[in-house]
PDB file of C-alpha atoms in Angstrom:
ATOM      1  CA  ASP S  10      85.499 124.709  61.441  1.00  0.00           C
ATOM      2  CA  GLN S  11      88.398 127.323  61.078  1.00  0.00           C
ATOM      3  CA  GLN S  12      87.438 130.052  60.932  1.00  0.00           C
ATOM      4  CA  VAL S  13      91.966 131.744  60.452  1.00  0.00           C
ATOM      5  CA  LYS S  14      93.177 129.203  57.566  1.00  0.00           C
ATOM      6  CA  GLN S  15      97.344 129.429  55.957  1.00  0.00           C
ATOM      7  CA  ASN S  16      96.376 127.861  53.013  1.00  0.00           C
ATOM      8  CA  SER S  17     100.112 126.754  52.284  1.00  0.00           C
ATOM      9  CA  PRO S  18     101.831 124.849  55.023  1.00  0.00           C
ATOM     10  CA  SER S  19     105.508 126.054  53.311  1.00  0.00           C
ATOM     11  CA  LEU S  20     106.826 128.493  51.682  1.00  0.00           C
ATOM     12  CA  SER S  21     110.631 128.834  49.584  1.00  0.00           C
ATOM     13  CA  VAL S  22     112.482 132.143  49.001  1.00  0.00           C
ATOM     14  CA  GLN S  23     115.960 132.972  48.321  1.00  0.00           C
ATOM     15  CA  GLU S  24     117.865 135.773  50.012  1.00  0.00           C
ATOM     16  CA  GLY S  25     116.946 139.504  49.462  1.00  0.00           C
ATOM     17  CA  ARG S  26     113.498 138.572  47.691  1.00  0.00           C
ATOM     18  CA  ILE S  27     109.945 139.293  48.894  1.00  0.00           C
ATOM     19  CA  SER S  28     108.067 136.534  50.652  1.00  0.00           C
ATOM     20  CA  ILE S  29     104.202 137.156  50.504  1.00  0.00           C
ATOM     21  CA  LEU S  30     102.839 135.048  53.333  1.00  0.00           C
ATOM     22  CA  ASN S  31      99.076 134.924  53.144  1.00  0.00           C
ATOM     23  CA  CYS S  32      95.525 134.226  55.412  1.00  0.00           C
ATOM     24  CA  ASP S  33      92.586 134.290  55.064  1.00  0.00           C
ATOM     25  CA  TYR S  34      89.605 134.706  57.739  1.00  0.00           C
ATOM     26  CA  THR S  35      86.030 133.439  57.179  1.00  0.00           C
ATOM     27  CA  ASN S  36      84.477 135.637  60.632  1.00  0.00           C
ATOM     28  CA  SER S  37      83.588 139.125  59.435  1.00  0.00           C
ATOM     29  CA  MET S  38      83.497 140.320  63.798  1.00  0.00           C
ATOM     30  CA  PHE S  39      87.278 140.246  63.796  1.00  0.00           C
ATOM     31  CA  ASP S  40      88.257 143.619  63.760  1.00  0.00           C
ATOM     32  CA  TYR S  41      92.445 143.101  65.168  1.00  0.00           C
ATOM     33  CA  PHE S  42      94.698 141.272  63.087  1.00  0.00           C
ATOM     34  CA  LEU S  43      98.175 140.209  63.917  1.00  0.00           C
ATOM     35  CA  TRP S  44     101.700 138.147  62.318  1.00  0.00           C
ATOM     36  CA  TYR S  45     103.345 136.028  65.213  1.00  0.00           C
ATOM     37  CA  LYS S  46     106.302 133.773  64.062  1.00  0.00           C
ATOM     38  CA  LYS S  47     108.215 131.264  65.701  1.00  0.00           C
ATOM     39  CA  TYR S  48     111.211 129.396  66.426  1.00  0.00           C
ATOM     40  CA  PRO S  49     111.045 125.125  67.689  1.00  0.00           C
ATOM     41  CA  ALA S  50     110.886 125.227  71.164  1.00  0.00           C
ATOM     42  CA  GLU S  51     110.355 128.570  71.601  1.00  0.00           C
ATOM     43  CA  GLY S  52     106.666 131.176  71.591  1.00  0.00           C
ATOM     44  CA  PRO S  53     105.791 132.822  69.394  1.00  0.00           C
ATOM     45  CA  THR S  54     107.002 136.011  68.876  1.00  0.00           C
ATOM     46  CA  PHE S  55     104.688 139.219  67.887  1.00  0.00           C
ATOM     47  CA  LEU S  56     105.057 140.929  64.608  1.00  0.00           C
ATOM     48  CA  ILE S  57     103.234 143.675  63.281  1.00  0.00           C
ATOM     49  CA  SER S  58      99.796 143.958  63.803  1.00  0.00           C
ATOM     50  CA  ILE S  59      96.844 145.825  61.896  1.00  0.00           C
ATOM     51  CA  SER S  60      93.098 147.273  63.186  1.00  0.00           C
ATOM     52  CA  SER S  61      89.812 146.548  60.313  1.00  0.00           C
ATOM     53  CA  ILE S  62      89.246 149.941  59.565  1.00  0.00           C
ATOM     54  CA  LYS S  63      93.443 149.866  58.293  1.00  0.00           C
ATOM     55  CA  ASP S  64      94.847 148.188  55.074  1.00  0.00           C
ATOM     56  CA  LYS S  65      98.625 148.709  55.068  1.00  0.00           C
ATOM     57  CA  ASN S  66     100.596 148.848  58.387  1.00  0.00           C
ATOM     58  CA  GLU S  67     104.292 148.436  57.185  1.00  0.00           C
ATOM     59  CA  ASP S  68     107.645 148.375  60.324  1.00  0.00           C
ATOM     60  CA  GLY S  69     110.971 148.202  58.448  1.00  0.00           C
ATOM     61  CA  ARG S  70     110.659 145.701  56.467  1.00  0.00           C
ATOM     62  CA  PHE S  71     107.394 143.748  57.454  1.00  0.00           C
ATOM     63  CA  THR S  72     103.911 145.253  55.542  1.00  0.00           C
ATOM     64  CA  VAL S  73     100.725 143.916  57.077  1.00  0.00           C
ATOM     65  CA  PHE S  74      97.835 144.689  53.833  1.00  0.00           C
ATOM     66  CA  LEU S  75      94.235 144.069  54.418  1.00  0.00           C
ATOM     67  CA  ASN S  76      90.955 143.659  52.104  1.00  0.00           C
ATOM     68  CA  LYS S  77      88.129 143.587  54.233  1.00  0.00           C
ATOM     69  CA  SER S  78      85.921 142.737  51.133  1.00  0.00           C
ATOM     70  CA  ALA S  79      87.841 139.751  50.793  1.00  0.00           C
ATOM     71  CA  LYS S  80      88.467 139.160  54.162  1.00  0.00           C
ATOM     72  CA  HIS S  81      92.503 138.288  53.222  1.00  0.00           C
ATOM     73  CA  LEU S  82      95.731 139.415  54.655  1.00  0.00           C
ATOM     74  CA  SER S  83      99.170 139.206  53.845  1.00  0.00           C
ATOM     75  CA  LEU S  84     102.943 139.926  55.694  1.00  0.00           C
ATOM     76  CA  HIS S  85     105.269 141.333  52.926  1.00  0.00           C
ATOM     77  CA  ILE S  86     108.761 141.092  53.829  1.00  0.00           C
ATOM     78  CA  VAL S  87     111.379 143.134  51.779  1.00  0.00           C
ATOM     79  CA  PRO S  88     114.272 141.981  51.964  1.00  0.00           C
ATOM     80  CA  SER S  89     113.702 137.806  52.572  1.00  0.00           C
ATOM     81  CA  GLN S  90     117.330 137.232  54.823  1.00  0.00           C
ATOM     82  CA  PRO S  91     117.705 133.291  56.722  1.00  0.00           C
ATOM     83  CA  GLY S  92     117.333 134.819  60.067  1.00  0.00           C
ATOM     84  CA  ASP S  93     113.610 135.006  58.695  1.00  0.00           C
ATOM     85  CA  SER S  94     113.202 131.244  58.659  1.00  0.00           C
ATOM     86  CA  ALA S  95     110.572 130.467  60.933  1.00  0.00           C
ATOM     87  CA  VAL S  96     107.107 129.606  61.701  1.00  0.00           C
ATOM     88  CA  TYR S  97     105.052 132.540  60.733  1.00  0.00           C
ATOM     89  CA  PHE S  98     101.729 132.169  62.211  1.00  0.00           C
ATOM     90  CA  CYS S  99      98.667 134.512  61.687  1.00  0.00           C
ATOM     91  CA  ALA S 100      96.241 135.380  64.317  1.00  0.00           C
ATOM     92  CA  ALA S 101      93.122 137.652  64.734  1.00  0.00           C
ATOM     93  CA  SER S 102      90.966 138.934  67.368  1.00  0.00           C
ATOM     94  CA  PRO S 103      87.345 138.941  67.396  1.00  0.00           C
ATOM     95  CA  ASN S 104      84.528 141.994  67.840  1.00  0.00           C
ATOM     96  CA  TYR S 105      82.267 140.093  70.083  1.00  0.00           C
ATOM     97  CA  GLY S 106      80.285 142.298  72.717  1.00  0.00           C
ATOM     98  CA  GLY S 107      82.235 142.207  74.824  1.00  0.00           C
ATOM     99  CA  SER S 108      85.319 140.213  73.053  1.00  0.00           C
ATOM    100  CA  GLN S 109      87.922 139.248  75.962  1.00  0.00           C
ATOM    101  CA  GLY S 110      90.437 139.605  73.143  1.00  0.00           C
ATOM    102  CA  ASN S 111      91.602 136.446  72.488  1.00  0.00           C
ATOM    103  CA  LEU S 112      93.570 135.108  69.633  1.00  0.00           C
ATOM    104  CA  ILE S 113      91.808 132.937  67.187  1.00  0.00           C
ATOM    105  CA  PHE S 114      95.294 131.116  64.762  1.00  0.00           C
ATOM    106  CA  GLY S 115      96.042 130.277  61.778  1.00  0.00           C
ATOM    107  CA  LYS S 116      97.889 126.346  60.847  1.00  0.00           C
ATOM    108  CA  GLY S 117     100.925 128.634  60.116  1.00  0.00           C
ATOM    109  CA  THR S 118     103.342 128.424  57.317  1.00  0.00           C
ATOM    110  CA  LYS S 119     107.019 127.661  57.030  1.00  0.00           C
ATOM    111  CA  LEU S 120     109.156 130.261  55.241  1.00  0.00           C
ATOM    112  CA  SER S 121     112.193 129.027  54.732  1.00  0.00           C
ATOM    113  CA  VAL S 122     114.741 131.768  53.391  1.00  0.00           C
ATOM    114  CA  LYS S 123     117.717 130.647  51.327  1.00  0.00           C
ATOM    115  CA  PRO S 124     120.751 132.066  51.282  1.00  0.00           C
TER     116      PRO S 124
ATOM    117  CA  ASP K   1     112.566 137.496  75.745  1.00  0.00           C
ATOM    118  CA  THR K   2     108.809 139.182  76.420  1.00  0.00           C
ATOM    119  CA  GLY K   3     109.364 139.217  79.739  1.00  0.00           C
ATOM    120  CA  VAL K   4     107.142 136.458  80.819  1.00  0.00           C
ATOM    121  CA  SER K   5     108.298 133.246  82.026  1.00  0.00           C
ATOM    122  CA  GLN K   6     106.716 130.142  82.461  1.00  0.00           C
ATOM    123  CA  ASP K   7     107.683 126.991  84.881  1.00  0.00           C
ATOM    124  CA  PRO K   8     108.645 124.113  83.375  1.00  0.00           C
ATOM    125  CA  ARG K   9     110.197 124.594  80.697  1.00  0.00           C
ATOM    126  CA  HIS K  10     109.185 120.422  80.176  1.00  0.00           C
ATOM    127  CA  LYS K  11     107.561 118.220  81.738  1.00  0.00           C
ATOM    128  CA  ILE K  12     107.689 115.004  81.190  1.00  0.00           C
ATOM    129  CA  THR K  13     104.882 112.861  83.519  1.00  0.00           C
ATOM    130  CA  LYS K  14     103.366 109.495  83.847  1.00  0.00           C
ATOM    131  CA  ARG K  15      99.276 108.698  82.842  1.00  0.00           C
ATOM    132  CA  GLY K  16      96.296 109.094  85.358  1.00  0.00           C
ATOM    133  CA  GLN K  17      99.145 111.563  87.132  1.00  0.00           C
ATOM    134  CA  ASN K  18      98.667 115.644  88.172  1.00  0.00           C
ATOM    135  CA  VAL K  19     101.011 118.664  86.644  1.00  0.00           C
ATOM    136  CA  THR K  20     101.523 122.450  88.124  1.00  0.00           C
ATOM    137  CA  PHE K  21     102.294 124.837  85.210  1.00  0.00           C
ATOM    138  CA  ARG K  22     102.933 128.338  86.517  1.00  0.00           C
ATOM    139  CA  CYS K  23     102.702 131.921  84.468  1.00  0.00           C
ATOM    140  CA  ASP K  24     105.043 135.225  85.146  1.00  0.00           C
ATOM    141  CA  PRO K  25     103.529 137.818  83.269  1.00  0.00           C
ATOM    142  CA  ILE K  26     104.544 141.502  82.192  1.00  0.00           C
ATOM    143  CA  SER K  27     103.951 143.149  85.970  1.00  0.00           C
ATOM    144  CA  GLU K  28     101.925 146.408  84.354  1.00  0.00           C
ATOM    145  CA  HIS K  29      99.712 144.095  82.175  1.00  0.00           C
ATOM    146  CA  ASN K  30      96.053 142.998  83.724  1.00  0.00           C
ATOM    147  CA  ARG K  31      95.082 140.370  80.898  1.00  0.00           C
ATOM    148  CA  LEU K  32      96.675 137.489  80.939  1.00  0.00           C
ATOM    149  CA  TYR K  33      95.811 134.083  78.953  1.00  0.00           C
ATOM    150  CA  TRP K  34      96.546 130.705  78.225  1.00  0.00           C
ATOM    151  CA  TYR K  35      96.696 128.763  75.310  1.00  0.00           C
ATOM    152  CA  ARG K  36      97.370 125.152  73.674  1.00  0.00           C
ATOM    153  CA  GLN K  37      99.364 123.719  70.948  1.00  0.00           C
ATOM    154  CA  THR K  38     100.080 120.962  69.463  1.00  0.00           C
ATOM    155  CA  LEU K  39     102.274 119.996  66.309  1.00  0.00           C
ATOM    156  CA  GLY K  40     100.687 121.610  62.656  1.00  0.00           C
ATOM    157  CA  GLN K  41      98.300 123.585  65.009  1.00  0.00           C
ATOM    158  CA  GLY K  42      98.828 127.562  65.713  1.00  0.00           C
ATOM    159  CA  PRO K  43      97.907 127.982  69.423  1.00  0.00           C
ATOM    160  CA  GLU K  44      94.481 127.608  70.739  1.00  0.00           C
ATOM    161  CA  PHE K  45      92.423 129.192  73.525  1.00  0.00           C
ATOM    162  CA  LEU K  46      91.955 128.372  76.468  1.00  0.00           C
ATOM    163  CA  THR K  47      91.836 130.990  79.087  1.00  0.00           C
ATOM    164  CA  TYR K  48      91.808 133.599  80.198  1.00  0.00           C
ATOM    165  CA  PHE K  49      92.090 136.210  83.256  1.00  0.00           C
ATOM    166  CA  GLN K  50      91.402 140.601  83.531  1.00  0.00           C
ATOM    167  CA  ASN K  51      93.953 140.894  87.064  1.00  0.00           C
ATOM    168  CA  GLU K  52      92.950 137.350  89.356  1.00  0.00           C
ATOM    169  CA  ALA K  53      89.403 136.500  87.891  1.00  0.00           C
ATOM    170  CA  GLN K  54      89.113 133.893  84.688  1.00  0.00           C
ATOM    171  CA  LEU K  55      86.582 135.470  82.672  1.00  0.00           C
ATOM    172  CA  GLU K  56      86.368 132.481  80.292  1.00  0.00           C
ATOM    173  CA  LYS K  57      87.267 129.248  79.734  1.00  0.00           C
ATOM    174  CA  SER K  58      87.626 127.237  75.819  1.00  0.00           C
ATOM    175  CA  ARG K  59      85.112 124.137  75.985  1.00  0.00           C
ATOM    176  CA  LEU K  60      88.980 122.450  75.243  1.00  0.00           C
ATOM    177  CA  LEU K  61      89.167 123.017  79.270  1.00  0.00           C
ATOM    178  CA  SER K  62      87.230 119.948  80.528  1.00  0.00           C
ATOM    179  CA  ASP K  63      86.911 119.841  83.725  1.00  0.00           C
ATOM    180  CA  ARG K  64      90.071 117.500  84.481  1.00  0.00           C
ATOM    181  CA  PHE K  65      91.636 121.419  83.908  1.00  0.00           C
ATOM    182  CA  SER K  66      91.999 124.143  86.070  1.00  0.00           C
ATOM    183  CA  ALA K  67      93.412 127.459  86.303  1.00  0.00           C
ATOM    184  CA  GLU K  68      93.817 130.376  88.590  1.00  0.00           C
ATOM    185  CA  ARG K  69      95.377 133.909  89.087  1.00  0.00           C
ATOM    186  CA  PRO K  70      96.009 134.970  93.346  1.00  0.00           C
ATOM    187  CA  LYS K  71      96.377 138.449  93.554  1.00  0.00           C
ATOM    188  CA  GLY K  72      96.406 139.271  89.348  1.00  0.00           C
ATOM    189  CA  SER K  73      99.665 138.508  88.661  1.00  0.00           C
ATOM    190  CA  PHE K  74     101.207 134.844  88.205  1.00  0.00           C
ATOM    191  CA  SER K  75      99.511 131.585  87.131  1.00  0.00           C
ATOM    192  CA  THR K  76      99.126 128.651  87.971  1.00  0.00           C
ATOM    193  CA  LEU K  77      97.779 125.901  85.313  1.00  0.00           C
ATOM    194  CA  GLU K  78      96.505 121.969  87.103  1.00  0.00           C
ATOM    195  CA  ILE K  79      96.031 118.800  85.054  1.00  0.00           C
ATOM    196  CA  GLN K  80      94.602 116.678  86.781  1.00  0.00           C
ATOM    197  CA  ARG K  81      94.191 112.879  86.183  1.00  0.00           C
ATOM    198  CA  THR K  82      96.210 112.976  82.798  1.00  0.00           C
ATOM    199  CA  GLU K  83      95.861 111.765  79.218  1.00  0.00           C
ATOM    200  CA  GLN K  84      98.246 111.577  76.630  1.00  0.00           C
ATOM    201  CA  GLY K  85      96.412 113.549  74.491  1.00  0.00           C
ATOM    202  CA  ASP K  86      96.743 116.331  76.932  1.00  0.00           C
ATOM    203  CA  SER K  87      99.969 115.933  75.522  1.00  0.00           C
ATOM    204  CA  ALA K  88     101.139 119.543  74.439  1.00  0.00           C
ATOM    205  CA  MET K  89     103.128 123.089  74.173  1.00  0.00           C
ATOM    206  CA  TYR K  90     100.779 125.259  76.896  1.00  0.00           C
ATOM    207  CA  LEU K  91     102.000 128.727  76.511  1.00  0.00           C
ATOM    208  CA  CYS K  92     101.051 132.052  78.700  1.00  0.00           C
ATOM    209  CA  ALA K  93     100.528 135.075  76.761  1.00  0.00           C
ATOM    210  CA  THR K  94      99.846 138.595  78.536  1.00  0.00           C
ATOM    211  CA  GLY K  95      98.604 141.917  77.013  1.00  0.00           C
ATOM    212  CA  HIS K  96      95.950 143.117  75.294  1.00  0.00           C
ATOM    213  CA  TYR K  97      95.032 143.329  71.475  1.00  0.00           C
ATOM    214  CA  GLU K  98      98.742 142.618  71.537  1.00  0.00           C
ATOM    215  CA  GLN K  99      99.698 139.651  73.016  1.00  0.00           C
ATOM    216  CA  TYR K 100     103.256 139.085  74.289  1.00  0.00           C
ATOM    217  CA  PHE K 101     103.947 135.042  74.723  1.00  0.00           C
ATOM    218  CA  GLY K 102     106.192 133.370  76.819  1.00  0.00           C
ATOM    219  CA  PRO K 103     108.618 130.057  75.516  1.00  0.00           C
ATOM    220  CA  GLY K 104     105.622 127.731  77.630  1.00  0.00           C
ATOM    221  CA  THR K 105     105.623 124.213  78.668  1.00  0.00           C
ATOM    222  CA  ARG K 106     106.055 121.267  76.683  1.00  0.00           C
ATOM    223  CA  LEU K 107     104.420 118.497  78.691  1.00  0.00           C
ATOM    224  CA  THR K 108     104.832 115.334  77.044  1.00  0.00           C
ATOM    225  CA  VAL K 109     102.083 112.698  79.116  1.00  0.00           C
ATOM    226  CA  THR K 110     103.824 108.876  78.948  1.00  0.00           C
TER     227      THR K 110
END
């Protein structure tokens, strides 16, 4: 059973417009959420994170929104640039007693930004 | 460059052979994680170290897999008697809440 779901395998956006990537989770024990970007043949690169006590975190062109009641988070990229084209992974960290912080990832969404 | 390095970057081996991968973490990070990623999937947790102690193992880590982190510095992941299903990208990460990944080792078992 997949605990972190990214239901859109791909997304295509025009340069300069907003990209919105979505992620749903099922486990209410998750307390920290992250977005990673991955280029082919490279490891994932950390982008932005959010704690469950917040509903928004912003870093430059990237903003993550968290809706705990809906168990949903989203990553907004404004404005989108061709260099943003990559696979984006949503990840969650569980807060069980004695949690070791291992991340649980979604399957990823491939973003293509067209010039 | 995250400061996490992995060696080798690519490994091709025949079924039944043993392979070993190495991860050199960011020096001030006590926590080190191993993940495996297959095509079309996100990274999946394998095991975790706090300094030199291996504190958690996933059920994905069969008896053929072993990991070490002597002296709490670099870590090695060994796969014995490799199978074709072991073909994947093996990723090392360090950090706590925000984990920083190395470039990975791509394993192909023929």
